Amino acid sequence: SQARDSQNGEAFFNRVTQETGLRFQVISGANEARFTFMGGLLPEMDPRASVVIDIGGGSTELMTALSAQSVDIGCVRYTERFLKHDPIQDQEFWACQESIDSELISLQSWRKILPASAQLVAVAGTATTLAAWHLGLEKFDAAQIDSVLITRGDVHRMVEELKWRTVAERCQLPCIEPGRADVLLAGALILWRAMELLEFSACHVSTRGLRYGVLSQVF
């Protein structure tokens, strides 16, 4: 998205090509969503009955085979905006949740046109970190993470535990690294509220995503 939005993107990539011989293609936002959706699906999943959620640093995308929705709620953006103390204060938490809910409510009409039984698949760092912690893994294991199913109640419990822990204490939990510990609560809160407000009782977690989708189109 930075390559698409920056004013000097073309000049930057021209210079990279001149100095390295490597050529780049900047994909559109629509193609990014399509590639992420197709790449994030696990084997045997039906694209017509699946929804992929990608919680990023600045925004969150929800994608189906036919459409994609984006809201400006991300784990970094909302940590910086709301969760400023360590451990966080109650009023910060409730303000963060209220803002997340106000964004997600706008997607409820979109959710109603999807199959009620559609399965949610969560990709990217927030989801895979929560899955590894949920499983109690000593180290990251893609095979185990790709086979886990996390319920809405599981995510809620993790939110409540992250809420009272300091960032340093979060780093002592399984597979939560310093670079993720400070923003994980906001990411977990986004996932929980999305599952709550958009009526998903559970979600699969996938270590796959955009790169898999791009490669599937190349080979």
Coordinates of C-alpha atoms in Angstrom, one line a residue:
S1 CA 0.0 0.0 0.0
Q2 CA 2.9 2.3 0.6
A3 CA 4.1 1.7 -2.9
R4 CA 0.7 2.6 -4.2
D5 CA 0.2 5.7 -2.1
S6 CA 3.7 7.3 -2.1
Q7 CA 4.4 10.2 -4.4
N8 CA 7.8 9.0 -5.4
G9 CA 7.0 5.3 -5.8
E10 CA 7.8 5.1 -9.5
A11 CA 11.1 6.9 -9.1
F12 CA 12.1 4.6 -6.2
F13 CA 11.4 1.4 -8.2
N14 CA 13.1 2.8 -11.3
R15 CA 16.2 3.4 -9.2
V16 CA 16.1 -0.1 -7.7
T17 CA 15.8 -1.5 -11.2
Q18 CA 18.8 0.6 -12.4
E19 CA 21.0 -0.5 -9.5
T20 CA 20.0 -4.1 -9.1
G21 CA 18.3 -5.2 -12.3
L22 CA 15.2 -6.3 -10.3
R23 CA 11.9 -5.2 -11.7
F24 CA 8.8 -4.7 -9.5
Q25 CA 5.1 -4.8 -10.2
V26 CA 2.9 -2.8 -7.9
I27 CA -0.4 -4.5 -7.5
S28 CA -3.8 -2.8 -7.0
G29 CA -5.6 -2.8 -3.7
A30 CA -8.3 -5.0 -5.3
N31 CA -5.7 -7.5 -6.4
E32 CA -4.0 -7.5 -3.0
A33 CA -7.3 -8.4 -1.4
R34 CA -7.9 -11.1 -4.0
F35 CA -4.5 -12.6 -3.5
T36 CA -4.7 -12.5 0.3
F37 CA -8.1 -14.2 0.2
M38 CA -7.0 -17.0 -2.1
G39 CA -3.7 -17.5 -0.3
G40 CA -5.1 -17.5 3.1
L41 CA -7.6 -20.3 2.5
L42 CA -6.4 -23.7 3.9
P43 CA -6.6 -26.9 1.9
E44 CA -10.1 -28.2 1.3
M45 CA -11.8 -24.9 2.2
D46 CA -14.6 -23.8 -0.1
P47 CA -13.9 -20.2 -1.3
R48 CA -17.7 -19.7 -1.6
A49 CA -18.3 -20.4 2.1
S50 CA -15.2 -18.7 3.6
V51 CA -14.4 -15.2 4.9
V52 CA -10.7 -14.2 5.4
I53 CA -9.9 -11.5 8.0
D54 CA -6.5 -9.7 7.8
I55 CA -5.7 -7.6 10.9
G56 CA -2.9 -5.2 9.9
G57 CA -1.1 -2.4 11.6
G58 CA -3.3 0.4 10.2
S59 CA -6.4 -1.3 8.9
T60 CA -8.4 -4.5 8.8
E61 CA -9.7 -6.2 5.7
L62 CA -12.5 -8.8 5.5
M63 CA -12.6 -10.7 2.2
T64 CA -14.8 -13.2 0.4
A65 CA -14.5 -14.7 -3.1
L66 CA -16.7 -11.8 -4.4
S67 CA -16.0 -8.8 -2.3
A68 CA -13.8 -7.1 0.2
Q69 CA -14.3 -4.6 3.0
S70 CA -11.7 -2.5 4.7
V71 CA -12.0 -0.5 8.0
D72 CA -9.4 1.8 9.5
I73 CA -8.8 -0.3 12.6
G74 CA -5.4 -1.8 13.0
C75 CA -3.3 -3.1 15.9
V76 CA -0.6 -0.4 15.7
R77 CA -3.0 2.5 14.9
Y78 CA -5.3 1.6 17.8
T79 CA -2.5 1.0 20.3
E80 CA -1.0 4.4 19.6
R81 CA -4.4 6.1 19.7
F82 CA -5.9 4.5 22.8
L83 CA -3.7 2.1 24.8
K84 CA -1.0 4.4 26.1
H85 CA -0.4 3.1 29.6
D86 CA 1.4 -0.1 30.7
P87 CA -0.6 -1.9 31.9
I88 CA -3.5 -0.1 30.2
Q89 CA -6.2 1.6 32.1
D90 CA -9.9 0.6 32.1
Q91 CA -11.0 3.8 30.4
E92 CA -8.5 3.3 27.6
F93 CA -9.7 -0.2 27.0
W94 CA -13.4 0.7 26.8
A95 CA -12.7 3.7 24.6
C96 CA -10.7 1.4 22.2
Q97 CA -13.5 -1.2 22.2
E98 CA -16.1 1.4 21.5
S99 CA -14.3 2.8 18.6
I100 CA -13.7 -0.7 17.1
D101 CA -17.3 -1.5 17.5
S102 CA -18.4 1.7 15.8
E103 CA -16.3 0.7 12.7
L104 CA -17.4 -2.9 12.6
I105 CA -21.1 -2.2 13.0
S106 CA -21.0 -0.7 9.5
L107 CA -20.2 -4.1 8.1
Q108 CA -23.2 -5.9 9.6
S109 CA -25.3 -5.4 6.5
W110 CA -22.5 -6.9 4.4
R111 CA -22.3 -9.9 6.7
K112 CA -26.0 -10.5 6.3
I113 CA -25.7 -11.2 2.6
L114 CA -23.1 -13.9 3.3
P115 CA -24.0 -17.5 4.2
A116 CA -24.8 -17.8 7.9
S117 CA -22.5 -20.8 8.1
A118 CA -19.6 -19.1 6.4
Q119 CA -16.3 -20.0 8.1
L120 CA -13.9 -17.3 9.2
V121 CA -10.2 -17.6 8.5
A122 CA -7.8 -15.2 10.3
V123 CA -4.4 -14.5 8.7
A124 CA -1.3 -12.4 9.6
G125 CA 0.6 -11.8 12.8
T126 CA -2.1 -11.1 15.4
A127 CA -4.0 -14.3 14.5
T128 CA -0.9 -16.6 14.3
T129 CA 0.5 -15.2 17.6
L130 CA -2.8 -15.8 19.4
A131 CA -3.0 -19.3 17.9
A132 CA 0.5 -20.2 19.0
W133 CA -0.2 -18.9 22.5
H134 CA -3.5 -20.7 22.6
L135 CA -1.7 -23.9 21.7
G136 CA 1.1 -23.3 24.3
L137 CA 3.8 -23.8 21.6
E138 CA 7.4 -23.4 22.6
K139 CA 8.3 -22.2 19.1
F140 CA 6.3 -21.2 16.0
D141 CA 4.9 -24.3 14.2
A142 CA 3.0 -23.5 11.0
A143 CA 1.5 -27.0 10.7
Q144 CA -0.1 -26.9 14.2
I145 CA -1.3 -23.3 13.8
D146 CA -2.9 -24.1 10.4
S147 CA -4.9 -26.9 12.1
V148 CA -6.2 -24.9 15.1
L149 CA -9.8 -23.6 15.5
I150 CA -10.2 -20.8 18.0
T151 CA -13.6 -20.0 19.5
R152 CA -15.0 -16.6 20.2
G153 CA -14.8 -17.4 23.9
D154 CA -11.1 -18.3 23.5
V155 CA -10.3 -15.0 22.0
H156 CA -12.3 -13.1 24.6
R157 CA -10.3 -14.9 27.4
M158 CA -7.0 -13.9 25.8
V159 CA -8.2 -10.3 25.5
E160 CA -9.0 -10.3 29.2
E161 CA -5.6 -11.7 30.1
L162 CA -3.6 -9.3 27.9
K163 CA -5.6 -6.5 29.3
W164 CA -4.2 -6.7 32.8
R165 CA -0.6 -7.8 31.9
T166 CA 2.2 -5.4 31.3
V167 CA 4.1 -5.6 28.0
A168 CA 7.0 -7.3 29.7
E169 CA 4.6 -9.9 31.2
R170 CA 3.1 -10.6 27.8
C171 CA 6.6 -11.4 26.5
Q172 CA 6.7 -14.3 29.0
L173 CA 3.7 -16.0 27.4
P174 CA 4.3 -18.7 24.7
C175 CA 5.4 -17.4 21.3
I176 CA 4.7 -13.7 22.1
E177 CA 7.8 -11.7 21.0
P178 CA 8.7 -8.2 22.1
G179 CA 7.9 -6.8 18.6
R180 CA 4.4 -8.1 18.9
A181 CA 3.6 -7.9 22.7
D182 CA 2.8 -4.1 22.8
V183 CA 0.2 -4.2 19.9
L184 CA -1.2 -7.7 20.5
L185 CA -4.1 -6.5 22.8
A186 CA -5.4 -4.2 20.2
G187 CA -5.2 -6.9 17.5
A188 CA -6.9 -9.4 19.8
L189 CA -9.6 -7.0 20.6
I190 CA -10.3 -6.3 16.9
L191 CA -10.6 -10.1 16.2
W192 CA -12.9 -10.7 19.2
R193 CA -15.2 -7.8 18.4
A194 CA -15.3 -8.8 14.7
M195 CA -16.3 -12.3 15.7
E196 CA -18.9 -10.9 18.1
L197 CA -20.5 -8.3 16.0
L198 CA -20.3 -10.2 12.7
E199 CA -21.6 -13.4 14.2
F200 CA -18.7 -15.9 13.8
S201 CA -18.6 -18.4 16.7
A202 CA -15.1 -19.6 15.8
C203 CA -12.2 -18.9 13.4
H204 CA -9.6 -21.0 11.7
V205 CA -6.0 -19.5 11.7
S206 CA -3.8 -19.6 8.6
T207 CA -0.1 -18.9 8.4
R208 CA -0.6 -18.3 4.7
G209 CA -1.8 -15.2 2.9
L210 CA -0.7 -12.7 0.3
R211 CA 2.5 -14.4 -0.8
Y212 CA 0.7 -17.7 -1.3
G213 CA -2.0 -16.0 -3.4
V214 CA 0.6 -14.3 -5.6
L215 CA 2.5 -17.5 -6.1
S216 CA -0.7 -19.4 -7.0
Q217 CA -1.1 -17.1 -9.9
V218 CA 2.5 -17.4 -11.1
F219 CA 2.9 -21.2 -11.0

